[in-house]
PDB file of C-alpha atoms in Angstrom:
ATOM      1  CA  UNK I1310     -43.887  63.969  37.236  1.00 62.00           C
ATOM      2  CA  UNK I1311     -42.271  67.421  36.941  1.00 84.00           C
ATOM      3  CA  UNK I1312     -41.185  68.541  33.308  1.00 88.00           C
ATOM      4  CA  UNK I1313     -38.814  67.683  31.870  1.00 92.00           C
ATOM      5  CA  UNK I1314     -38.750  64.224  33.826  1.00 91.00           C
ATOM      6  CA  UNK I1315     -36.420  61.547  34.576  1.00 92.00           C
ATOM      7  CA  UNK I1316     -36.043  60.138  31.142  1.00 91.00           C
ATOM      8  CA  UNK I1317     -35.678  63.424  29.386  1.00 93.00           C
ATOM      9  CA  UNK I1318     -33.806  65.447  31.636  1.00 96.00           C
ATOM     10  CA  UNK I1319     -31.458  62.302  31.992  1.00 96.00           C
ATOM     11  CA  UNK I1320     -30.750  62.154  28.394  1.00 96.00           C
ATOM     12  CA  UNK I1321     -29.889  65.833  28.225  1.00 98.00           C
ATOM     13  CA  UNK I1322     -27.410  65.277  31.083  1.00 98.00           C
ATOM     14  CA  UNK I1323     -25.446  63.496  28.535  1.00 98.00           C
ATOM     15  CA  UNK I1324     -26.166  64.670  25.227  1.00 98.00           C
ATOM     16  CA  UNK I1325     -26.151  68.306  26.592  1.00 98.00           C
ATOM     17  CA  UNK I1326     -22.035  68.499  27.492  1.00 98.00           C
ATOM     18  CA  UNK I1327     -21.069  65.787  24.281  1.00 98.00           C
ATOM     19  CA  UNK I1328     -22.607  68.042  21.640  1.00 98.00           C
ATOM     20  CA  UNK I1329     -20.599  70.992  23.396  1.00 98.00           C
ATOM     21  CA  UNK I1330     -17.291  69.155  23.492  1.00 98.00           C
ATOM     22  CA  UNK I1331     -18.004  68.276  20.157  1.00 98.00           C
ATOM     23  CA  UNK I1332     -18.604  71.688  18.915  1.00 98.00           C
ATOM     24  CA  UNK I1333     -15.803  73.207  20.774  1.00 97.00           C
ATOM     25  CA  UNK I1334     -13.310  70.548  19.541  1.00 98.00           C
ATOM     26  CA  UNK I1335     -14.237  70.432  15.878  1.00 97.00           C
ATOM     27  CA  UNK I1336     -13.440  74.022  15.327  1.00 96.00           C
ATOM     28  CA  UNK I1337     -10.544  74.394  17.380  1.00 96.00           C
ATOM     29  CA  UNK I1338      -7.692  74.358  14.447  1.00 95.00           C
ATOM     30  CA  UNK I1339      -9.096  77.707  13.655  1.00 96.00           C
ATOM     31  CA  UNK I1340      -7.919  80.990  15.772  1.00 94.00           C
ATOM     32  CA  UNK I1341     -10.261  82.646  17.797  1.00 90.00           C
ATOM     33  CA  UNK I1342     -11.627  85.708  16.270  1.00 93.00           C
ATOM     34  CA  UNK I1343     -14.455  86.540  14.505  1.00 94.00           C
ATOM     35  CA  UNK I1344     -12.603  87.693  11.390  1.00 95.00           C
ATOM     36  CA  UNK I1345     -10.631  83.652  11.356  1.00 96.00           C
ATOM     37  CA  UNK I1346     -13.717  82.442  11.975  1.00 97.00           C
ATOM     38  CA  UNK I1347     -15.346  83.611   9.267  1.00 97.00           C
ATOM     39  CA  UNK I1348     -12.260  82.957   6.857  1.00 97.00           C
ATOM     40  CA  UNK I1349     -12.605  79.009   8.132  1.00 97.00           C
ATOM     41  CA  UNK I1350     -16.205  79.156   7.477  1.00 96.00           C
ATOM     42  CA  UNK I1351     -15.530  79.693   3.871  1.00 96.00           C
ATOM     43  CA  UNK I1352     -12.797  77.359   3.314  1.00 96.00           C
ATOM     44  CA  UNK I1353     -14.204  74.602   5.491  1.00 97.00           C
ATOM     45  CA  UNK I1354     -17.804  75.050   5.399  1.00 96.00           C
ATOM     46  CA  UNK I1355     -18.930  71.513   6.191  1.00 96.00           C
ATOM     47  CA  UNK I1356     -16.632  71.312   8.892  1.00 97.00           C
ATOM     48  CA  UNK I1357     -17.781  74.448  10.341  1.00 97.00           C
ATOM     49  CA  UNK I1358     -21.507  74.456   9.939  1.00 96.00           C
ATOM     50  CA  UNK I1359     -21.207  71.014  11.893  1.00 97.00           C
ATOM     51  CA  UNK I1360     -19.079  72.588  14.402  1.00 97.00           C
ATOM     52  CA  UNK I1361     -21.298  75.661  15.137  1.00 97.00           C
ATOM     53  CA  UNK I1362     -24.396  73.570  14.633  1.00 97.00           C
ATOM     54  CA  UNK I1363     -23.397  70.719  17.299  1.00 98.00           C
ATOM     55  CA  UNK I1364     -22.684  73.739  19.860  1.00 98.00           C
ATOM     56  CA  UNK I1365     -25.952  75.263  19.226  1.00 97.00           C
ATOM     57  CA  UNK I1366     -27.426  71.713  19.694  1.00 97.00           C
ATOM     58  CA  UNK I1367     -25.592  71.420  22.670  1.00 98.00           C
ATOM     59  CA  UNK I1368     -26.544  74.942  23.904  1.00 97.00           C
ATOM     60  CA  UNK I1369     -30.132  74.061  23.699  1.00 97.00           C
ATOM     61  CA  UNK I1370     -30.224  70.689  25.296  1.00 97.00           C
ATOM     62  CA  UNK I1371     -28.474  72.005  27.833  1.00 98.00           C
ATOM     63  CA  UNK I1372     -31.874  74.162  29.033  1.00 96.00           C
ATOM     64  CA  UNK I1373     -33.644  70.349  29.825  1.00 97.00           C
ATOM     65  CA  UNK I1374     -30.210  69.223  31.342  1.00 98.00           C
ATOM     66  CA  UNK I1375     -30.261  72.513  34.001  1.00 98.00           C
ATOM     67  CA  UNK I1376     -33.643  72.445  34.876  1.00 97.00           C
ATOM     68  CA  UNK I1377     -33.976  68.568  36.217  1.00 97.00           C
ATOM     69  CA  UNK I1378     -30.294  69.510  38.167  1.00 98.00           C
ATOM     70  CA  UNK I1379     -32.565  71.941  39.800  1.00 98.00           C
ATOM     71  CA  UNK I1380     -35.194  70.532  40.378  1.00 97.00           C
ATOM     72  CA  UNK I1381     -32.792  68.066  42.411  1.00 97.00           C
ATOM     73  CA  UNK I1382     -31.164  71.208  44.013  1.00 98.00           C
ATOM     74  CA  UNK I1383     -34.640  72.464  45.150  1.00 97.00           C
ATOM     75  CA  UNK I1384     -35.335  69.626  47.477  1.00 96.00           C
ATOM     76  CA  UNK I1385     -32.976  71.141  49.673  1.00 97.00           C
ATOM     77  CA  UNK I1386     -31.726  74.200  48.806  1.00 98.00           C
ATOM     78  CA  UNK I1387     -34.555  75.761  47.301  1.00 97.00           C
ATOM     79  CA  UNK I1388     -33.075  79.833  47.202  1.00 98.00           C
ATOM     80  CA  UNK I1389     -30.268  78.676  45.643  1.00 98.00           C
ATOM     81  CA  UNK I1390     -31.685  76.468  43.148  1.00 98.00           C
ATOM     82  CA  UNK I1391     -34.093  79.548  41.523  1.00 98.00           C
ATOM     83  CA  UNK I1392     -30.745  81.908  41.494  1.00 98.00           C
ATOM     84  CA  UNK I1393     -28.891  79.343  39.581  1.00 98.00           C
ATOM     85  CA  UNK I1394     -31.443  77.880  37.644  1.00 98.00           C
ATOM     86  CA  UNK I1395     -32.442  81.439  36.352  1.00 98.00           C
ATOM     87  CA  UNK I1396     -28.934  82.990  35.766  1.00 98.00           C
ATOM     88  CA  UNK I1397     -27.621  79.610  33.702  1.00 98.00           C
ATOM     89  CA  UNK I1398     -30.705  79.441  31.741  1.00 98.00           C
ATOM     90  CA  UNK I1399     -30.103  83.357  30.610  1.00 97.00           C
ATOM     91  CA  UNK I1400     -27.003  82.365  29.684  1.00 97.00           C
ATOM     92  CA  UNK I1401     -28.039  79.574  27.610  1.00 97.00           C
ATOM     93  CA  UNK I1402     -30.610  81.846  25.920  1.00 97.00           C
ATOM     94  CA  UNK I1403     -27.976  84.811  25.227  1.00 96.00           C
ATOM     95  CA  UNK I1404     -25.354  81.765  23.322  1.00 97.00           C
ATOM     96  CA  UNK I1405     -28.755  80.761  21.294  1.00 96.00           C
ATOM     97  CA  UNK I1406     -29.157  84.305  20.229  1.00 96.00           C
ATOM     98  CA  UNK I1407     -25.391  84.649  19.472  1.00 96.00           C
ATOM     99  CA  UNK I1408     -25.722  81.342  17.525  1.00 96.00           C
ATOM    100  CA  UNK I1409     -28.332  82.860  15.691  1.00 95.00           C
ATOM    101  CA  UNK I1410     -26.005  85.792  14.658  1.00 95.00           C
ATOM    102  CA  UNK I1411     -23.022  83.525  14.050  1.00 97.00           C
ATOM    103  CA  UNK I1412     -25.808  81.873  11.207  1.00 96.00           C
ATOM    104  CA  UNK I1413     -26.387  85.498   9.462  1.00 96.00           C
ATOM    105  CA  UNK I1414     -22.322  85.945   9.172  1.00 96.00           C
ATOM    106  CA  UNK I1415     -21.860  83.004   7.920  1.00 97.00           C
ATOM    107  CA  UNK I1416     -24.746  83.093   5.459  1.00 96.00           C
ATOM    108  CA  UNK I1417     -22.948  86.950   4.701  1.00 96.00           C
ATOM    109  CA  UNK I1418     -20.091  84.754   4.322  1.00 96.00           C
ATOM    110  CA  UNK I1419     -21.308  82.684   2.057  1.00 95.00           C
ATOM    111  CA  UNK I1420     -23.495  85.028  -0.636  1.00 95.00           C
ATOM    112  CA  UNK I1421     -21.869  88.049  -0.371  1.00 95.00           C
ATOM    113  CA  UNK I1422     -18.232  87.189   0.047  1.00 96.00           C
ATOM    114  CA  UNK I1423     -15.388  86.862   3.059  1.00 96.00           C
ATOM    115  CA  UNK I1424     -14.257  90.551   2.508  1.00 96.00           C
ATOM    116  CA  UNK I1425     -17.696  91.746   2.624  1.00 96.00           C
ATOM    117  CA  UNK I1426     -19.323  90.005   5.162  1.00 96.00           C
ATOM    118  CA  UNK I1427     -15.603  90.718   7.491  1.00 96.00           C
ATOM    119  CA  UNK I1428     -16.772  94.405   7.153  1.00 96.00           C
ATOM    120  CA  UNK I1429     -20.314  93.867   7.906  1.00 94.00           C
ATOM    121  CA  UNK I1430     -19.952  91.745  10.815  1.00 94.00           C
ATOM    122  CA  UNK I1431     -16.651  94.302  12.179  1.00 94.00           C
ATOM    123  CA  UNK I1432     -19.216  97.253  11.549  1.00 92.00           C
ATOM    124  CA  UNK I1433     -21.720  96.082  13.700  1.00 90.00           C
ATOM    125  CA  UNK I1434     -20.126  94.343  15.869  1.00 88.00           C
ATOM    126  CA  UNK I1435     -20.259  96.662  19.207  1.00 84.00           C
ATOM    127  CA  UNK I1436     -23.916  97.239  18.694  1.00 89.00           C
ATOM    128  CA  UNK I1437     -25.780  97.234  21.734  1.00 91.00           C
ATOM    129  CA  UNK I1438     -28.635  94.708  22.305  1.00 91.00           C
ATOM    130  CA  UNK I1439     -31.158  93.488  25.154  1.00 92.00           C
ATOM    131  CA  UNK I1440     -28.615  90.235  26.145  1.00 91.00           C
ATOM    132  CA  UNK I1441     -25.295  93.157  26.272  1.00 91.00           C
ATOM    133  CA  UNK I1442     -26.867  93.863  29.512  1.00 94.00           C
ATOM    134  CA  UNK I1443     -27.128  90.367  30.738  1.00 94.00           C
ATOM    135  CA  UNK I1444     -23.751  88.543  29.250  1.00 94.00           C
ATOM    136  CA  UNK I1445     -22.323  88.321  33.275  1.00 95.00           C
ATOM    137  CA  UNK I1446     -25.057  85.344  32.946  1.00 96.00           C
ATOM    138  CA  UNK I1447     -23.392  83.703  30.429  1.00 96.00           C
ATOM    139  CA  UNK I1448     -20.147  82.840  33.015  1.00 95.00           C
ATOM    140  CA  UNK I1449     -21.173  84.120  36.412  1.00 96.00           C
ATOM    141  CA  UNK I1450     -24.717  81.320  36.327  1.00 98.00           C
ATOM    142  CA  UNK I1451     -22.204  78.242  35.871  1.00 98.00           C
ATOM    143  CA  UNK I1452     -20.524  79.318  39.590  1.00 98.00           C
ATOM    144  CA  UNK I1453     -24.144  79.451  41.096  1.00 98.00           C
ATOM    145  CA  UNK I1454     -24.976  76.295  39.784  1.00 98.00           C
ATOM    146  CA  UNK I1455     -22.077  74.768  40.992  1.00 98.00           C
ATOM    147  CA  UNK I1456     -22.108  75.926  44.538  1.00 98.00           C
ATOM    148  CA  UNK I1457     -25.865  75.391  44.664  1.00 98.00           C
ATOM    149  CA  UNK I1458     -24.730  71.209  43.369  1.00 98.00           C
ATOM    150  CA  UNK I1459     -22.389  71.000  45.707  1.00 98.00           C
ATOM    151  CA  UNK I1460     -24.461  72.647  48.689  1.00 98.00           C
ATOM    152  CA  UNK I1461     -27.310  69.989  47.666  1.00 98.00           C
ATOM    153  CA  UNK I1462     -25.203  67.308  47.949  1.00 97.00           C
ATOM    154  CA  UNK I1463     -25.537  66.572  44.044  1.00 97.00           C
ATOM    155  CA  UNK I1464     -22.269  66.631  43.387  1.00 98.00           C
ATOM    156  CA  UNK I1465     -19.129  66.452  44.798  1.00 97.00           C
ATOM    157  CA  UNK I1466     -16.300  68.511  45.426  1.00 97.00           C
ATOM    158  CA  UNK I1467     -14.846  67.426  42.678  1.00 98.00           C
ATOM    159  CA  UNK I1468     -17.289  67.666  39.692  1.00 98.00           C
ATOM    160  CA  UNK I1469     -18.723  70.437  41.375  1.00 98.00           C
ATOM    161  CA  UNK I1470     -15.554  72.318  40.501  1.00 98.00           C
ATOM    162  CA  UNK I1471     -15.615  70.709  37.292  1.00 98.00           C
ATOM    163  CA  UNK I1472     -19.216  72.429  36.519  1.00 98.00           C
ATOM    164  CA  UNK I1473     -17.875  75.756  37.451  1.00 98.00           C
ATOM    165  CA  UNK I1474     -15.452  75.440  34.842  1.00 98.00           C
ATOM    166  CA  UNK I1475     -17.821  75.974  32.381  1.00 97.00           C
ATOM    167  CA  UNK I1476     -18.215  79.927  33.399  1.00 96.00           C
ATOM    168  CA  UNK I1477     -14.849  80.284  32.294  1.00 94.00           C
ATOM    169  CA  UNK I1478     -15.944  79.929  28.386  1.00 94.00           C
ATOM    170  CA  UNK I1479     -15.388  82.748  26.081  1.00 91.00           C
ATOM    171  CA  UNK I1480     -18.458  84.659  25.031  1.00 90.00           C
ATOM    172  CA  UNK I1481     -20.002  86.500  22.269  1.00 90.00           C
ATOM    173  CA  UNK I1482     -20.554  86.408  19.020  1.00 93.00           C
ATOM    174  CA  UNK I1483     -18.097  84.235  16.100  1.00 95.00           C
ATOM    175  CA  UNK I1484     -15.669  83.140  18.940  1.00 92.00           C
ATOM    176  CA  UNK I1485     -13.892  80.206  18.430  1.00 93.00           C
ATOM    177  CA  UNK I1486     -12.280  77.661  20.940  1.00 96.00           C
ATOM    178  CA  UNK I1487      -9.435  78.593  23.486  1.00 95.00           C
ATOM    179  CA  UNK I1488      -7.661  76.405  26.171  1.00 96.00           C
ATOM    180  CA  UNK I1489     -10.104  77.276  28.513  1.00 96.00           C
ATOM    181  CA  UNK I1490     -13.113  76.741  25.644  1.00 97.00           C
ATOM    182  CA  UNK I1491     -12.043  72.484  25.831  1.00 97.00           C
ATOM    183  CA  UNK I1492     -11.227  73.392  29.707  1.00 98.00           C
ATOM    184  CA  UNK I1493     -14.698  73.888  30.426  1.00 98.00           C
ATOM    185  CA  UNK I1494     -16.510  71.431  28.136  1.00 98.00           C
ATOM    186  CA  UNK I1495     -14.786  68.531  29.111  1.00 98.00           C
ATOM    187  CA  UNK I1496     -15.283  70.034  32.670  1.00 98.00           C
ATOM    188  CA  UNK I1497     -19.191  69.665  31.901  1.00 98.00           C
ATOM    189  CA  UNK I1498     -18.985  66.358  30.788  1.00 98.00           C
ATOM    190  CA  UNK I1499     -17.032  65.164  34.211  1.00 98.00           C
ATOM    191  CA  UNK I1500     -19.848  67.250  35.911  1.00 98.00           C
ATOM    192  CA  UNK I1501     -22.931  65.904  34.473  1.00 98.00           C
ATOM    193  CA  UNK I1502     -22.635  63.216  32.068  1.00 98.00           C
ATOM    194  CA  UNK I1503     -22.183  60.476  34.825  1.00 98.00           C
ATOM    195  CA  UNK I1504     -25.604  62.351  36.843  1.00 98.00           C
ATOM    196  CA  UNK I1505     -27.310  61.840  33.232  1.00 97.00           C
ATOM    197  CA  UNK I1506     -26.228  57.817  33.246  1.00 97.00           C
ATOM    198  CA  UNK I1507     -27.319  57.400  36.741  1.00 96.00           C
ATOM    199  CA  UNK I1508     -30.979  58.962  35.895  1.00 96.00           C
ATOM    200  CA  UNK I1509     -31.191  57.067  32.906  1.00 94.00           C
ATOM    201  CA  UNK I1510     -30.252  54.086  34.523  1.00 93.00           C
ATOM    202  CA  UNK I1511     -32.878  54.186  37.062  1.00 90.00           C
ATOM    203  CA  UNK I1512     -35.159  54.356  34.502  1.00 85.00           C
ATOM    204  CA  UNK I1513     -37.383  51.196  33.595  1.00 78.00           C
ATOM    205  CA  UNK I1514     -39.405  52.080  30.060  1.00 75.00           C
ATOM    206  CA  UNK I1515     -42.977  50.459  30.233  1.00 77.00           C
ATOM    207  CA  UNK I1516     -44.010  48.901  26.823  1.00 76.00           C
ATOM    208  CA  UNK I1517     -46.615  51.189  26.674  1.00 81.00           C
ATOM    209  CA  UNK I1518     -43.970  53.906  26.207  1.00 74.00           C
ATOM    210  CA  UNK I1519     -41.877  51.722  24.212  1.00 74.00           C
ATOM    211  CA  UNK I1520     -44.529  51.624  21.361  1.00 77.00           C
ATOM    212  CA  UNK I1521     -45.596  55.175  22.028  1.00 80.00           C
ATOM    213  CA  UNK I1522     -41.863  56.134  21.274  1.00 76.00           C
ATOM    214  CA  UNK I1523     -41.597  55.158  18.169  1.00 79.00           C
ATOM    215  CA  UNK I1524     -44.194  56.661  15.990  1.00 85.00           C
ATOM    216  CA  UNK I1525     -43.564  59.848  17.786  1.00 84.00           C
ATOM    217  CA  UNK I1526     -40.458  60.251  16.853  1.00 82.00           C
ATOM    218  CA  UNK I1527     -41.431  59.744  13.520  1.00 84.00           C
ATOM    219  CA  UNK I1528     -43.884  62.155  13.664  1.00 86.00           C
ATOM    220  CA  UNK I1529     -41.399  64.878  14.983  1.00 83.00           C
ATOM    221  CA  UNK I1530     -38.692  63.777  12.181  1.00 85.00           C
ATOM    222  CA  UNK I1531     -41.983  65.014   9.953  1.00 88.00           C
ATOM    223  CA  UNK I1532     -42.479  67.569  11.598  1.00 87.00           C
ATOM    224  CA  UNK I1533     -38.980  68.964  11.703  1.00 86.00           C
ATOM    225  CA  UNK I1534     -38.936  67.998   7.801  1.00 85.00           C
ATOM    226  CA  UNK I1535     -42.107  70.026   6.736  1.00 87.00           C
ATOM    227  CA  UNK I1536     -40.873  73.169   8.899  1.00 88.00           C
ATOM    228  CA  UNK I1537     -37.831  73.854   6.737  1.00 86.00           C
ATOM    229  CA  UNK I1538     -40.254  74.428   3.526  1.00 84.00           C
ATOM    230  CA  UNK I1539     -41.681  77.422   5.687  1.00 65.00           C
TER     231      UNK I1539
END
C-alpha cells in the first residue's frame, strides 16, 4: 500500500480541516493584523498559543490529507493530480514556515515586550524570502485541487466548490481570521471530512495492528517528550 495509506490518510481527512476550523475560530475575537495580533498574544496568551498551535497542527496534517486525495485523483486524472498535488502541498509548506515566524513574534512578544517586538516584526516585515516568490500557491493550489476532485469524480459539485473555498484564506505572516478565514475552513470540512469517514470506515484493523498500535504510540509520545530537552 501507497504512503500514507488508507488508515492514515483517512484520519487526516478529518483531523486535517477540524484543527483548522479550530484554529481559525479560536482567534477570531481578535482583528486581523499583525500588530492586534500580537497585542492578543500578550493579553491572552493561552488562548492564542492554542489558537496558532491547532492551525499549525492543522496545516501539517493537512500534507497526509492531500496526498491520499491524490492519489485517488491519479487513477484517472493523473496530469491533474501532480499539478494540484504539488501547488497545495507548497502552500502548506509556505503557512508552516509562516507559522514558524508567527512563533519568533510571539516569543519577541513575550521577552522583549509588545512595543518592541510591534517594531521588530513592522521592520521586517516586507523582507523578501524564498516562499515570497511562491505565495500564489498558498490560494491558487486549493482551485487545482478542486477541479482536479471534481474532474475525478471524488467529489461532487458541491463539496468540490466547497474545497475551493479554501484558496480564498488570507495569507502571510500574524494574520488573523476574516469572514472568508471561517468561509473556507468550514468549506474544508464539508469537502473532506465526510471522504476521511468513508476511508476510515472501510477500514477493518487486524489485531495484529491493534497491539502494534499501542506501544507505538507510546513510543512516539517518548519520543516527542525527549525532543523538547534538545
Amino acid at each position: 500500500m501507497r504512503f500514507p495509506g488508507a488508515l492514515l490518510g483517512g484520519t487526516a481527512l478529518v483531523l486535517g480541516p477540524v484543527l483548522l476550523l479550530a484554529g481559525t475560530l479560536a482567534r477570531s475575537p481578535f482583528h486581523f493584523f499583525f500588530p492586534d495580533q500580537l497585542r492578543a498574544a500578550a493579553e491572552h496568551p493561552a488562548l492564542m498559543t492554542a489558537a496558532y498551535t491547532a492551525f499549525l497542527a492543522g496545516n501539517v496534517v493537512m500534507w497526509l490529507a492531500v496526498a491520499l486525495l491524490v492519489q485517488r485523483i491519479g487513477v484517472t486524472r493523473p496530469a491533474w493530480a501532480t499539478w494540484a498535488g504539488m501547488l497545495v502541498t507548497v502552500g502548506l509548506f509556505e503557512r508552516t514556515f509562516h507559522a514558524g515566524v508567527d512563533q519568533a513574534a510571539f516569543s519577541a512578544t513575550e521577552h522583549l515586550g509588545l512595543e518592541r517586538a510591534t517594531d521588530l516584526v513592522a521592520k521586517g516585515y516586507g523582507d523578501l524570502h524564498l516562499f515570497s516568490y511562491l505565495s500564489f500557491t498558498i490560494m491558487f493550489g486549493w482551485f487545482v485541487l478542486a477541479i482536479a476532485a471534481y474532474l475525478a469524480g471524488e467529489l461532487g459539485k458541491v463539496r468540490s466548490v466547497a474545497l475551493a473555498t479554501m484558496g480564498l484564506l488570507p495569507l502571510g505572516v500574524l494574520k488573523g481570521t476574516e469572514v472568508v478565514s471561517i468561509v473556507g475552513t468550514v468549506g474544508l470540512c464539508i469537502a473532506l471530512v465526510p471522504l476521511g469517514i468513508s476511508v476510515l470506515a472501510e477500514q477493518k484493523p487486524t489485531k495484529r495492528q491493534v497491539l502494534i498500535a499501542l506501544p507505538t504510540t507510546l513510543g512516539l509520545g517518548a519520543l516527542a517528550v525527549l525532543s523538547t530537552l534538545g
